[in-house]
PDB file of C-alpha atoms in Angstrom:
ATOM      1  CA  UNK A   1     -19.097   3.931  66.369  1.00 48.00           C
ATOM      2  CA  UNK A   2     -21.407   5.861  68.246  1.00 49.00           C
ATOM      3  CA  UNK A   3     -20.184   7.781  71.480  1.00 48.00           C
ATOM      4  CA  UNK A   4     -22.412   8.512  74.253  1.00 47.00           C
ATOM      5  CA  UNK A   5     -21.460  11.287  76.851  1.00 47.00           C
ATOM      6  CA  UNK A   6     -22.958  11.527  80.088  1.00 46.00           C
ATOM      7  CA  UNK A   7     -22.268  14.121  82.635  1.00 48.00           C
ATOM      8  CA  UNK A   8     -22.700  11.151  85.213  1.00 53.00           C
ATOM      9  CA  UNK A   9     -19.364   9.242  84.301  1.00 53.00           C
ATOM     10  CA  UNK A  10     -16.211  10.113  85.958  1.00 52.00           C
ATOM     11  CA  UNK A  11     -13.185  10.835  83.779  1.00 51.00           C
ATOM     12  CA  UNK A  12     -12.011   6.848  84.318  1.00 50.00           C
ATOM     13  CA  UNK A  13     -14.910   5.360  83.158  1.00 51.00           C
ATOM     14  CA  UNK A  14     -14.873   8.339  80.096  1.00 45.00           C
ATOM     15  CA  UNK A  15     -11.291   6.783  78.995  1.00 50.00           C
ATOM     16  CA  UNK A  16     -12.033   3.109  79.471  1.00 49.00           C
ATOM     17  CA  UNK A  17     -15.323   3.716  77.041  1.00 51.00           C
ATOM     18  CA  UNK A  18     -13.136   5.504  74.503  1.00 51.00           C
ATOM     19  CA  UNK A  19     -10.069   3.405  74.643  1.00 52.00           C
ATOM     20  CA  UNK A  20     -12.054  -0.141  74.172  1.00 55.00           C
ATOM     21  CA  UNK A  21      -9.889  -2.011  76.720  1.00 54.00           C
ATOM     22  CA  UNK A  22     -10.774  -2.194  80.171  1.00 53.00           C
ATOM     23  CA  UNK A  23      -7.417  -2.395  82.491  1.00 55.00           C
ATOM     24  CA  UNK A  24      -7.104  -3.061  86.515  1.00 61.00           C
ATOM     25  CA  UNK A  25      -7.492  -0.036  88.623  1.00 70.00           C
ATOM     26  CA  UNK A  26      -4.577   0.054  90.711  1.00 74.00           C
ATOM     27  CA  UNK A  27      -5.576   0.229  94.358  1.00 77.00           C
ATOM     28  CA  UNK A  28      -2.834  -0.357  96.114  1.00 91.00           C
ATOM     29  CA  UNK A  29       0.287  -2.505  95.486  1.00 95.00           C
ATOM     30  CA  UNK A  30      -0.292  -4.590  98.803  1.00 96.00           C
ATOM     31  CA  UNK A  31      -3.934  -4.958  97.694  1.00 96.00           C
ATOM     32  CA  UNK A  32      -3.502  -5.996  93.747  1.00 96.00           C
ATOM     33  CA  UNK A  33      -0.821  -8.476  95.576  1.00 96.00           C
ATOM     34  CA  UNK A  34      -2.252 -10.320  98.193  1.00 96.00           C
ATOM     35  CA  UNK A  35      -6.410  -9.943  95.576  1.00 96.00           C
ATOM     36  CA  UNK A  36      -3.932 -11.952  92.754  1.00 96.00           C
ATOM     37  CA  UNK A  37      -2.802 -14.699  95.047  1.00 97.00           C
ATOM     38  CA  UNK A  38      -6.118 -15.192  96.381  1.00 97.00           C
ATOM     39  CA  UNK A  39      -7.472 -15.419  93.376  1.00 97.00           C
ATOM     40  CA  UNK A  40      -4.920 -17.924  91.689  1.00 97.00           C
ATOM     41  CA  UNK A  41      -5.490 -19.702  95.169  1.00 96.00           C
ATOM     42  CA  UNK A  42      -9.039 -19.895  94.720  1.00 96.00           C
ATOM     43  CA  UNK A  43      -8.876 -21.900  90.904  1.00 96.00           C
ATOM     44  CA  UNK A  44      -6.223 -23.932  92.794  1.00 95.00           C
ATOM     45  CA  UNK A  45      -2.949 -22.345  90.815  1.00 96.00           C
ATOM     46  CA  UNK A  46       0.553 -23.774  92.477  1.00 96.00           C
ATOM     47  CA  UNK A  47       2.231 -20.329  92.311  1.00 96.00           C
ATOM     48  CA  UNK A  48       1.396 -16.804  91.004  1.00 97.00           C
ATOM     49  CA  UNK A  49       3.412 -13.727  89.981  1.00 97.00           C
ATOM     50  CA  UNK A  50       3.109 -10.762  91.696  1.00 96.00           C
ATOM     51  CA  UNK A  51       4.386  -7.142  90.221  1.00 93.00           C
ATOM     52  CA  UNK A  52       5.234  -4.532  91.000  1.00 93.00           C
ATOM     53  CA  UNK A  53       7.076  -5.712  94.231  1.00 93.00           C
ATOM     54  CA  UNK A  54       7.614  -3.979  97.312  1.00 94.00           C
ATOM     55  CA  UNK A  55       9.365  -4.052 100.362  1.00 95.00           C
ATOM     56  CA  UNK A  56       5.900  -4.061 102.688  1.00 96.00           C
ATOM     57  CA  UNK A  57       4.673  -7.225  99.908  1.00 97.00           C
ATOM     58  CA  UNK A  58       8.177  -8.990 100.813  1.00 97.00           C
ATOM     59  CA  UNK A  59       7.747  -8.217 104.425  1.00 97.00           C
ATOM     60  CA  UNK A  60       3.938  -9.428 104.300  1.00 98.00           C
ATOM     61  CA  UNK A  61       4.932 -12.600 102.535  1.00 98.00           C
ATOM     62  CA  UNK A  62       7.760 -13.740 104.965  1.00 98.00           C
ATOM     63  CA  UNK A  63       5.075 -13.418 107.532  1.00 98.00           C
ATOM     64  CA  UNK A  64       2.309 -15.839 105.876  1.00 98.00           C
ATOM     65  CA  UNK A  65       5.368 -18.325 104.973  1.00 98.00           C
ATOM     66  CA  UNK A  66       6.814 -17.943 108.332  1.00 97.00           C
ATOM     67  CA  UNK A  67       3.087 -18.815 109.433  1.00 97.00           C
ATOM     68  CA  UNK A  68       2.810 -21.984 106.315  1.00 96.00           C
ATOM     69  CA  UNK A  69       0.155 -20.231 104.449  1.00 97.00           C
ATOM     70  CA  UNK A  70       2.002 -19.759 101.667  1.00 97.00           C
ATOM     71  CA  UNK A  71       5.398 -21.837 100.484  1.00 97.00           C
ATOM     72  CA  UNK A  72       8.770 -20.303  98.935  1.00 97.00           C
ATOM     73  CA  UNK A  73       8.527 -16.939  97.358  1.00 97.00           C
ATOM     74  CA  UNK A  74      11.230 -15.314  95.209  1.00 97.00           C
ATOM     75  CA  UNK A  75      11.939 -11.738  94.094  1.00 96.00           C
ATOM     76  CA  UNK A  76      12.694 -11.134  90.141  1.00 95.00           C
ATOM     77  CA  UNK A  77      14.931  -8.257  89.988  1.00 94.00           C
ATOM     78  CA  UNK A  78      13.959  -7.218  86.173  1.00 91.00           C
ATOM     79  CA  UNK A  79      15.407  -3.955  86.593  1.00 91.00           C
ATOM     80  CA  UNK A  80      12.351  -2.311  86.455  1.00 92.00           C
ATOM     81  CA  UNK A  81       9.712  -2.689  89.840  1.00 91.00           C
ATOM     82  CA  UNK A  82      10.463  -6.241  90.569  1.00 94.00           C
ATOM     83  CA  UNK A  83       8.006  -9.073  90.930  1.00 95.00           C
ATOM     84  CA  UNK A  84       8.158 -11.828  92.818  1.00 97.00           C
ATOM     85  CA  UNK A  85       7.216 -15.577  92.285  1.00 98.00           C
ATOM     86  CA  UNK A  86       5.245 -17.088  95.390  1.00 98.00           C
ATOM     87  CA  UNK A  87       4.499 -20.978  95.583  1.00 97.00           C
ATOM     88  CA  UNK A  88       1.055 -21.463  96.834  1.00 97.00           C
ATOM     89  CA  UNK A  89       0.290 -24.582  98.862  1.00 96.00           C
ATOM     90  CA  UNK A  90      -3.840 -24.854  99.106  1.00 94.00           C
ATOM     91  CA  UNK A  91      -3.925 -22.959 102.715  1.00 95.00           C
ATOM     92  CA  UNK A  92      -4.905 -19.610 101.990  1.00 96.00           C
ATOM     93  CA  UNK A  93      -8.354 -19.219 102.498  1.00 96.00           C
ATOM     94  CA  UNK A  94      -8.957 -15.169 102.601  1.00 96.00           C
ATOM     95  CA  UNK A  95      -6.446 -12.557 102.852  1.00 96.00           C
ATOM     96  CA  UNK A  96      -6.516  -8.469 102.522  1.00 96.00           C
ATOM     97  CA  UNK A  97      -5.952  -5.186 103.211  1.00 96.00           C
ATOM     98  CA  UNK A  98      -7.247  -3.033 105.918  1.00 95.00           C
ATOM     99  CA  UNK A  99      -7.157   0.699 104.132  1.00 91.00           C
ATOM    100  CA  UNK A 100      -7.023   3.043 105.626  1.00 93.00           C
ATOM    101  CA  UNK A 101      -4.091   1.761 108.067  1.00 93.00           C
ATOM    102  CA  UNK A 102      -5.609   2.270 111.357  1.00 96.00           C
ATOM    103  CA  UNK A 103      -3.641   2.905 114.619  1.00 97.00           C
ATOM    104  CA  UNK A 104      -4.127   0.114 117.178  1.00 96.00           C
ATOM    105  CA  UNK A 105      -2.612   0.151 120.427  1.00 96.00           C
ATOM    106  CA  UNK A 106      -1.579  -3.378 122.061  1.00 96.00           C
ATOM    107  CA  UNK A 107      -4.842  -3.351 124.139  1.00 95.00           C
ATOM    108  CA  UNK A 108      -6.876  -2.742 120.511  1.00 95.00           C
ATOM    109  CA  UNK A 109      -5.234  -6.126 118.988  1.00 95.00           C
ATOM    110  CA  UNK A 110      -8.083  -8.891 121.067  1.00 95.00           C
ATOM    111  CA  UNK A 111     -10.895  -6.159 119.306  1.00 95.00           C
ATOM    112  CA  UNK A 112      -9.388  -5.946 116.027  1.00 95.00           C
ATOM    113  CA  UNK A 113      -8.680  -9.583 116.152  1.00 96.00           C
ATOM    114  CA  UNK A 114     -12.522 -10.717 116.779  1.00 95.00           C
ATOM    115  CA  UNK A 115     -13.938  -8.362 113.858  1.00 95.00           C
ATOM    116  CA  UNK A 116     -11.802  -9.579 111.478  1.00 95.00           C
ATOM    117  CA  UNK A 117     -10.839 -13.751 112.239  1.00 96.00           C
ATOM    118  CA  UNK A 118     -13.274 -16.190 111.892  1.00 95.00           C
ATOM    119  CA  UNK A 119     -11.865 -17.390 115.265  1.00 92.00           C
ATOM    120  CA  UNK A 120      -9.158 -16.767 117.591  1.00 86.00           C
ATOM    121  CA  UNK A 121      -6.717 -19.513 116.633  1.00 87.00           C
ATOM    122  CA  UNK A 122      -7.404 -19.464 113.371  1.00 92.00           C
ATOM    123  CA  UNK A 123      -5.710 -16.418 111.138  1.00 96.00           C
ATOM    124  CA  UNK A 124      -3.424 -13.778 111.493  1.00 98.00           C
ATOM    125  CA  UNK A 125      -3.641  -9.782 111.435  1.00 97.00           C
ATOM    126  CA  UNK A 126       0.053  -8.296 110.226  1.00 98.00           C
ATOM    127  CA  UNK A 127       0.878  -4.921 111.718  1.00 97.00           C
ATOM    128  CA  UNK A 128       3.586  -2.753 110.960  1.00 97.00           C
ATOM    129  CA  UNK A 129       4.778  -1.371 114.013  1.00 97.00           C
ATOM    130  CA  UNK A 130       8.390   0.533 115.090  1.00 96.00           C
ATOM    131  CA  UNK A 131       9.805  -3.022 115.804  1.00 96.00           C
ATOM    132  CA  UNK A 132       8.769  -4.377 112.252  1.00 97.00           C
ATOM    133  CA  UNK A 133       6.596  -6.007 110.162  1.00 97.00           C
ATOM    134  CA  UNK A 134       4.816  -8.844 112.551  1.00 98.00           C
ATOM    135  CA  UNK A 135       1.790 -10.760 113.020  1.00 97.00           C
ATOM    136  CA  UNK A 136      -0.388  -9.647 115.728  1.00 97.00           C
ATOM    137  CA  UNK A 137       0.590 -12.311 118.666  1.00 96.00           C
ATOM    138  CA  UNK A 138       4.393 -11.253 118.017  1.00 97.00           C
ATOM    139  CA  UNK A 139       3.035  -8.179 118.766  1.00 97.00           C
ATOM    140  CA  UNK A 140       1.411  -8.694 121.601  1.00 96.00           C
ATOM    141  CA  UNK A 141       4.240 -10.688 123.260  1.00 97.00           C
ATOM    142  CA  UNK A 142       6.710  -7.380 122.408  1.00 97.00           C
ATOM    143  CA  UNK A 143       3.895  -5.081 123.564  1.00 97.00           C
ATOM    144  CA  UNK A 144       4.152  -2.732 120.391  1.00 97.00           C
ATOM    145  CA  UNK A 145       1.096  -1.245 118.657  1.00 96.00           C
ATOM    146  CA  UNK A 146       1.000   0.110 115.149  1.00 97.00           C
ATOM    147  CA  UNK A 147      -0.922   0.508 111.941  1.00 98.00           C
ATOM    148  CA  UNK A 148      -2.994  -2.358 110.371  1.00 97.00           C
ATOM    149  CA  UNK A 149      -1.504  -3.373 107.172  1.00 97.00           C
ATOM    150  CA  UNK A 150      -3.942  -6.804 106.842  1.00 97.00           C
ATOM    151  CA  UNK A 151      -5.162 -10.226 107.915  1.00 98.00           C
ATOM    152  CA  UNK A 152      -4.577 -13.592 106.465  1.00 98.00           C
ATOM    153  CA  UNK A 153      -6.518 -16.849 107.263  1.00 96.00           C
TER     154      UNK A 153
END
């Protein structure tokens, strides 16, 4: 096998060459979460697994299934990370993750809202703010900012 070295590759794309298997990046465990049930939502999969887990993952899922974009979801305690088991129901049509976590005030949420919803009854952007976890009208009714964590439609 030849190996080619270029000053040009980064020391990622150096160990992926040399190892023969490419493996996911990890981003961020919010991001791999909510990019794998899009995109078991997208070949029209009835659930998905999601691990690792994490509180802000369990927090952003009651949210969507509080909202009926997704249906039940269950946490695996394997005594490692976690994962959890969501049931998808054909609603989901984009989700993500706004990185880095900006700091909106409660009269940034009608901007914020307009750049990223296709319209404004349509969709949800989840902040995490001192009160919680909550979708952006919760927040505006409790007049708390925060950081964006994401948007679901």
């Amino acid at each position: 096998m030849v190996m080619l070295f270029s000053l040009a590759w980064n020391p990622l794309q150096l160990y992926l060459f040399s190892s023969g298997k490419v493996s996911m990046v990890r981003v961020s465990v919010l991001n791999d979460a909510l990019k794998s049930m899009y995109n078991a939502e997208k070949i029209g999969k009835r659930q998905v697994m999601i691990r690792p887990s994490s509180k802000v993952i369990i927090k952003f899922l009651t949210v969507m299934q509080r909202h009926g974009y997704i249906g039940e979801f269950e946490y695996v305690d394997d005594h490692r990370s976690g994962k959890i088991v969501v049931e998808l129901n054909g609603r989901l049509n984009k989700c993500g993750v706004i990185s880095p976590r900006f700091d909106i005030g409660v009269k940034d949420i009608e901007g914020w809202t307009a750049r990223l919803l296709p319209s404004r009854q349509f969709g949800y952007i989840v902040l995490t703010t001192s009160a919680g976890i909550m979708d952006h009208e919760e927040a505006r009714r409790k007049s708390v900012g925060g950081k964006v964590l994401g948007f679901f439609y």
